[in-house]
PDB file of C-alpha atoms in Angstrom:
ATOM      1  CA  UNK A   1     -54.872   1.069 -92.114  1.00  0.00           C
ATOM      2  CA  UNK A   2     -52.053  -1.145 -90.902  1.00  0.00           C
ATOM      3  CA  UNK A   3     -49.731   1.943 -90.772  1.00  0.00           C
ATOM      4  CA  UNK A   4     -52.281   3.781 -88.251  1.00  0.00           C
ATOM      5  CA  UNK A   5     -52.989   0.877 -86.118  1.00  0.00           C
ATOM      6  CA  UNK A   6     -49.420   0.719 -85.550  1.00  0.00           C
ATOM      7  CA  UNK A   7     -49.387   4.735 -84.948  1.00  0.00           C
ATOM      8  CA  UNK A   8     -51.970   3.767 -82.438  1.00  0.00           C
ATOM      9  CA  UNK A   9     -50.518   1.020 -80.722  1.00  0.00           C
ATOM     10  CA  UNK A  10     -46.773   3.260 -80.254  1.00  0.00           C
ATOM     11  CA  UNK A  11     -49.229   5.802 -78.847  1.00  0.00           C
ATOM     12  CA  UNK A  12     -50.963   3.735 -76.532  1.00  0.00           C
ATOM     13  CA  UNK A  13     -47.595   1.877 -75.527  1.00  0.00           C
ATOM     14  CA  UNK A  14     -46.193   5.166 -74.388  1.00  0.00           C
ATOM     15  CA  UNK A  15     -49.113   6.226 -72.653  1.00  0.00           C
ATOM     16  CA  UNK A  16     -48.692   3.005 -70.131  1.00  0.00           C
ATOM     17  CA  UNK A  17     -45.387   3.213 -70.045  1.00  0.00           C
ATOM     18  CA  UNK A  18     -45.520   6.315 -68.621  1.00  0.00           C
ATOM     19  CA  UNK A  19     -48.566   6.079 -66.520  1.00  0.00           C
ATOM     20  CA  UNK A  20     -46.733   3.105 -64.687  1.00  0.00           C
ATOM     21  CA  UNK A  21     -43.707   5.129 -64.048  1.00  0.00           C
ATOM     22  CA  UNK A  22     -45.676   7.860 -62.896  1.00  0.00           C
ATOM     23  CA  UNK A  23     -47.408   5.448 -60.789  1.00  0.00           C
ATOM     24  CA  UNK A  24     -43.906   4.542 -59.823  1.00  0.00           C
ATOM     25  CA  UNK A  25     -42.853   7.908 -59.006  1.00  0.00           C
ATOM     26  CA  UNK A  26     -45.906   8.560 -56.680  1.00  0.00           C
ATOM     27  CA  UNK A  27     -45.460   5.522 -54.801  1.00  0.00           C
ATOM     28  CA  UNK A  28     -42.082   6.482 -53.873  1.00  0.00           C
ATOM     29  CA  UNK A  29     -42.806   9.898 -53.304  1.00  0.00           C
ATOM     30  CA  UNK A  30     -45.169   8.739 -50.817  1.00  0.00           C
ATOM     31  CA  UNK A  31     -43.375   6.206 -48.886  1.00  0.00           C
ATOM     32  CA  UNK A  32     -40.638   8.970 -48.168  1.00  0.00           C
ATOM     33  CA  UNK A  33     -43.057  10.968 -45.627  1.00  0.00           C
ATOM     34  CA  UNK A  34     -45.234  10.379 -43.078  1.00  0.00           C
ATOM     35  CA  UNK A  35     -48.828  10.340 -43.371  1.00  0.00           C
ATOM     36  CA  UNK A  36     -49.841  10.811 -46.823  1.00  0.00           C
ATOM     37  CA  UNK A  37     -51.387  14.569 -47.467  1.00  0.00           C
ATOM     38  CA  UNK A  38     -54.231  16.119 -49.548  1.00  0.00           C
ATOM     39  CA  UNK A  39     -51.602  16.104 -52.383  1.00  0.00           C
ATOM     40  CA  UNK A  40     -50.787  12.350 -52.417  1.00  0.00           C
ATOM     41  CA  UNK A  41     -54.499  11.569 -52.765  1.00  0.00           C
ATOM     42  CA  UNK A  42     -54.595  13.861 -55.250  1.00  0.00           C
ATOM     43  CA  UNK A  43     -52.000  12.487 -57.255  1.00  0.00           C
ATOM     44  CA  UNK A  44     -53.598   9.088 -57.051  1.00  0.00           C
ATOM     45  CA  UNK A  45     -56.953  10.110 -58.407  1.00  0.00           C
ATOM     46  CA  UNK A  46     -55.155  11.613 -61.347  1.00  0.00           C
ATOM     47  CA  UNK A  47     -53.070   8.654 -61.961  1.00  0.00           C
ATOM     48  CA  UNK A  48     -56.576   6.617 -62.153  1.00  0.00           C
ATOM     49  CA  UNK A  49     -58.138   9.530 -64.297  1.00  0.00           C
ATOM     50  CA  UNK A  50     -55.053   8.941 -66.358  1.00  0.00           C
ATOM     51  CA  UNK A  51     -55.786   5.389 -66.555  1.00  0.00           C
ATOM     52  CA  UNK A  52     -59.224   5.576 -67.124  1.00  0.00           C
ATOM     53  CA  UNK A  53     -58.408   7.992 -70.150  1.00  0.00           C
ATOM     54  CA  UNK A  54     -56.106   5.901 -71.442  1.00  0.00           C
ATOM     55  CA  UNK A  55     -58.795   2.784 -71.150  1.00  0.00           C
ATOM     56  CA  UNK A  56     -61.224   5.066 -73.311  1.00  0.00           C
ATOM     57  CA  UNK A  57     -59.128   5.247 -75.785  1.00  0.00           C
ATOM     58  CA  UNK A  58     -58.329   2.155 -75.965  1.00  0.00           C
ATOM     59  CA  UNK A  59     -61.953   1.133 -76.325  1.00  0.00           C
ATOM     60  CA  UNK A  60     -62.595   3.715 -79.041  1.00  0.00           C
ATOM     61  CA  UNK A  61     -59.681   2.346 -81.201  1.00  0.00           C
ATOM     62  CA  UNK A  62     -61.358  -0.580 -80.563  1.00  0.00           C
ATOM     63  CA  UNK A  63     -64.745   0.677 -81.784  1.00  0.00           C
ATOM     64  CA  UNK A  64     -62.883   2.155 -84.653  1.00  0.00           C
ATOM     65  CA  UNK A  65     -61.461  -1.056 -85.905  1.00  0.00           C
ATOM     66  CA  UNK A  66     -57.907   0.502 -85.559  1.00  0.00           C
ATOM     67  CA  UNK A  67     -56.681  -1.821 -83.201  1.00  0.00           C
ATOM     68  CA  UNK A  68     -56.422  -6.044 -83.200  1.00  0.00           C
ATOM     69  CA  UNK A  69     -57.778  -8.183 -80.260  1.00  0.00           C
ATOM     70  CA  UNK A  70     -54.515  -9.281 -79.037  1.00  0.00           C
ATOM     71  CA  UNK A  71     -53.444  -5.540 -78.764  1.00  0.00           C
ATOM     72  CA  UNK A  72     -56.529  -4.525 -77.191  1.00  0.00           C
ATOM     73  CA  UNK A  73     -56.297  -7.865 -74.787  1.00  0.00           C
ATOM     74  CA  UNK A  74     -52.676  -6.878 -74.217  1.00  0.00           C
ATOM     75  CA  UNK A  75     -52.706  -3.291 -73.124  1.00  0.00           C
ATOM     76  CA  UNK A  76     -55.982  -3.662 -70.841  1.00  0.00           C
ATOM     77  CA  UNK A  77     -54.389  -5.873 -69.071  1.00  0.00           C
ATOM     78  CA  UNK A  78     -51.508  -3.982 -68.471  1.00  0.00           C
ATOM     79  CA  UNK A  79     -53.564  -0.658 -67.733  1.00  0.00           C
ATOM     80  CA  UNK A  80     -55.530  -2.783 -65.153  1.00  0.00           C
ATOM     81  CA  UNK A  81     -52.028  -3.522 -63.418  1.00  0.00           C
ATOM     82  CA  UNK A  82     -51.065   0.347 -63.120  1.00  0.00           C
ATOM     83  CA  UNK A  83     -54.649   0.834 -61.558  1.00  0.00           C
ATOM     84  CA  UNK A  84     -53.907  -2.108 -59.312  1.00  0.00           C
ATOM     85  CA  UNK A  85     -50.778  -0.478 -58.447  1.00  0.00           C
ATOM     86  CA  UNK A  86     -52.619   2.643 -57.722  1.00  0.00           C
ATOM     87  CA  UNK A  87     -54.947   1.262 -55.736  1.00  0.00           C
ATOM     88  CA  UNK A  88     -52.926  -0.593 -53.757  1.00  0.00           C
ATOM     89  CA  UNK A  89     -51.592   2.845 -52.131  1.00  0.00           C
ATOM     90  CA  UNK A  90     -55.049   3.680 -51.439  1.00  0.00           C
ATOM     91  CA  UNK A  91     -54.780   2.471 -47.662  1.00  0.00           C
ATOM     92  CA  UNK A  92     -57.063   5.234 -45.564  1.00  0.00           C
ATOM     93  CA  UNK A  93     -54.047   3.841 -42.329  1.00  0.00           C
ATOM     94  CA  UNK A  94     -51.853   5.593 -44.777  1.00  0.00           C
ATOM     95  CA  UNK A  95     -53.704   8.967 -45.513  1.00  0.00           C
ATOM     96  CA  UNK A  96     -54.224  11.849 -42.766  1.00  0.00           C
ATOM     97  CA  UNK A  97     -57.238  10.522 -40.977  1.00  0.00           C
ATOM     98  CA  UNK A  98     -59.755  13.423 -42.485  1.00  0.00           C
ATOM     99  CA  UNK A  99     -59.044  11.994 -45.617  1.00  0.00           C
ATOM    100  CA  UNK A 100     -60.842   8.939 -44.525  1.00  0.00           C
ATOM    101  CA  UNK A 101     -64.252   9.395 -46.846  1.00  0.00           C
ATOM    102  CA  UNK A 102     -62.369  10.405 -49.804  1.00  0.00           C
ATOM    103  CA  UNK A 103     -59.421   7.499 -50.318  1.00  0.00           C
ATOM    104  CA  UNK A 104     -62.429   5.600 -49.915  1.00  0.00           C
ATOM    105  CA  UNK A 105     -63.837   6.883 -52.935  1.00  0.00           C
ATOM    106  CA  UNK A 106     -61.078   6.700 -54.729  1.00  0.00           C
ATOM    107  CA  UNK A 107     -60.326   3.183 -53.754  1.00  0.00           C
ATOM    108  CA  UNK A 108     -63.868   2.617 -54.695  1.00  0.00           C
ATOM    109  CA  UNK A 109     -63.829   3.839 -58.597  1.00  0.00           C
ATOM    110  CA  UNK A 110     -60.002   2.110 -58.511  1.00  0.00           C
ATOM    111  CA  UNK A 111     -61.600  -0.828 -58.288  1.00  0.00           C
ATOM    112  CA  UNK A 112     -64.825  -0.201 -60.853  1.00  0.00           C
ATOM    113  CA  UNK A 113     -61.485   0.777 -63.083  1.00  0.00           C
ATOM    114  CA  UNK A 114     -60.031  -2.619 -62.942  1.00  0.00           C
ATOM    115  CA  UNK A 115     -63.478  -4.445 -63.289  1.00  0.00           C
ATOM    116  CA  UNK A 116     -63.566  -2.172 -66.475  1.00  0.00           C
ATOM    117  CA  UNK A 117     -60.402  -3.501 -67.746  1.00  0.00           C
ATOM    118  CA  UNK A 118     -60.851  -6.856 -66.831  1.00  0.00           C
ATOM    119  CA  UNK A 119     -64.038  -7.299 -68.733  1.00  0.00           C
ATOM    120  CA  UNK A 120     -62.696  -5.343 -71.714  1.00  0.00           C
ATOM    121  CA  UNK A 121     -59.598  -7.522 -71.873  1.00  0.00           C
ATOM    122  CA  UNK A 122     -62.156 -10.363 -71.741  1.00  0.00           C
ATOM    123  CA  UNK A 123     -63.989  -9.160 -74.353  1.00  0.00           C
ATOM    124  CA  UNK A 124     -60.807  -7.402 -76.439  1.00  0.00           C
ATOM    125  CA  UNK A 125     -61.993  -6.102 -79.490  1.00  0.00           C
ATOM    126  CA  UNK A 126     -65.649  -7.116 -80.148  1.00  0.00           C
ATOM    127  CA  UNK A 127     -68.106  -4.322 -80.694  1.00  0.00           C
ATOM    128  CA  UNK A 128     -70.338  -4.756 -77.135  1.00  0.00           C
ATOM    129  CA  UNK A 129     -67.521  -5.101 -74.791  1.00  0.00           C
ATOM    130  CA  UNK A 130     -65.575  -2.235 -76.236  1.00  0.00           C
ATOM    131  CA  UNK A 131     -69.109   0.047 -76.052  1.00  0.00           C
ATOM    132  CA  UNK A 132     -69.950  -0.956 -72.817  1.00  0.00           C
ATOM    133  CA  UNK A 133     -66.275  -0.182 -71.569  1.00  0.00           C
ATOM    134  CA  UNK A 134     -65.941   2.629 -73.265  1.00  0.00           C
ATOM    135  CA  UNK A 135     -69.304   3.902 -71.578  1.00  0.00           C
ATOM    136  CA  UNK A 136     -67.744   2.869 -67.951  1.00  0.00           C
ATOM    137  CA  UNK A 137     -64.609   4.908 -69.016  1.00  0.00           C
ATOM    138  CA  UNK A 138     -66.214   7.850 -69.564  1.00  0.00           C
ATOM    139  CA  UNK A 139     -68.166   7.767 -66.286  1.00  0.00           C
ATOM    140  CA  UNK A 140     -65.081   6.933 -64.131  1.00  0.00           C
ATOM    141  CA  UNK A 141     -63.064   9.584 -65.930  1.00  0.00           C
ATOM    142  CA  UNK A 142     -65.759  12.169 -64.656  1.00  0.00           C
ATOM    143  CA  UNK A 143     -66.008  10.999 -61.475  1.00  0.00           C
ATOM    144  CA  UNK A 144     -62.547  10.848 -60.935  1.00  0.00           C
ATOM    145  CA  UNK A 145     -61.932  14.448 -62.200  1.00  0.00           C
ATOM    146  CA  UNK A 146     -64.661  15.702 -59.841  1.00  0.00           C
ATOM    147  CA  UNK A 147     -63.131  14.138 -57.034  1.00  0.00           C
ATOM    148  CA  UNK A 148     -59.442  15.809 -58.478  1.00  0.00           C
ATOM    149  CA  UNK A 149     -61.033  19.239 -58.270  1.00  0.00           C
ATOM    150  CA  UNK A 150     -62.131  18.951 -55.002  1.00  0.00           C
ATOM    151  CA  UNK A 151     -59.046  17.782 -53.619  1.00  0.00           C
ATOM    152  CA  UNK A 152     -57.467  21.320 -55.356  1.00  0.00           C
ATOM    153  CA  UNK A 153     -56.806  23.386 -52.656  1.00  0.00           C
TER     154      UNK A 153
END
């Protein structure tokens, strides 16, 4: 089991890692134009999809008994700081002004995201808080891919 758990936790280290450097990589895609576009916002939502995928996982390794406390503790907390990040480039000033409504939204379920994390990292590894996070997960990654479609042009 020990073997697996650290399969797990390489997995899930790799999967932040690069969901902050995505989140990286947007940013500074963004800051190079003008008013951020349709596509920006896009890229946003599926950087928090990302991150709310990630967070499921998380909590169902957690479930499973594959992962420890401190690892759970660990990488919610740094999976709430890439949705921070994300969020944080959710200023409606900075979208095209029709975009209003929707980075909104977004900013909206960016924050339920980090209220997700926060109470799982809270909670790390105990049966009800990984549940109950793994529940919110699920829901946010549905929303959020709802809203991605209908940014698809």
């Amino acid at each position: 089991m020990h073997k697996r758990a650290r399969s797990w936790s390489s997995w899930l280290g790799v999967a932040v890692l690069l969901s902050v450097v995505a989140a990286g990589a947007f940013a500074f895609a963004s800051a190079a134009g003008g008013a951020a576009d349709v596509e920006s916002l896009k890229n946003d939502v599926s950087e928090l999809k990302s991150q709310a995928g990630v967070g499921r996982l998380l909590a169902e390794q957690a479930l499973a008994g594959n992962v420890t406390d401190t690892f759970v503790r660990a990488q919610s907390e740094q999976i709430r700081k890439g949705a921070e990040d994300t969020r944080a480039k959710l200023d409606p000033k900075e979208f095209e002004q029709s975009l209003g409504t929707q980075v909104l939204k977004a900013s909206d379920a960016a924050l339920r995201l980090e209220g997700t994390l926060r109470a799982l990292r809270e909670g790390g590894a105990a049966r009800g808080s990984a549940e109950s996070a793994k529940r919110s997960f699920e829901a946010l990654y549905a929303e959020l891919s709802e809203m991605e479609d209908g940014l698809k042009q």
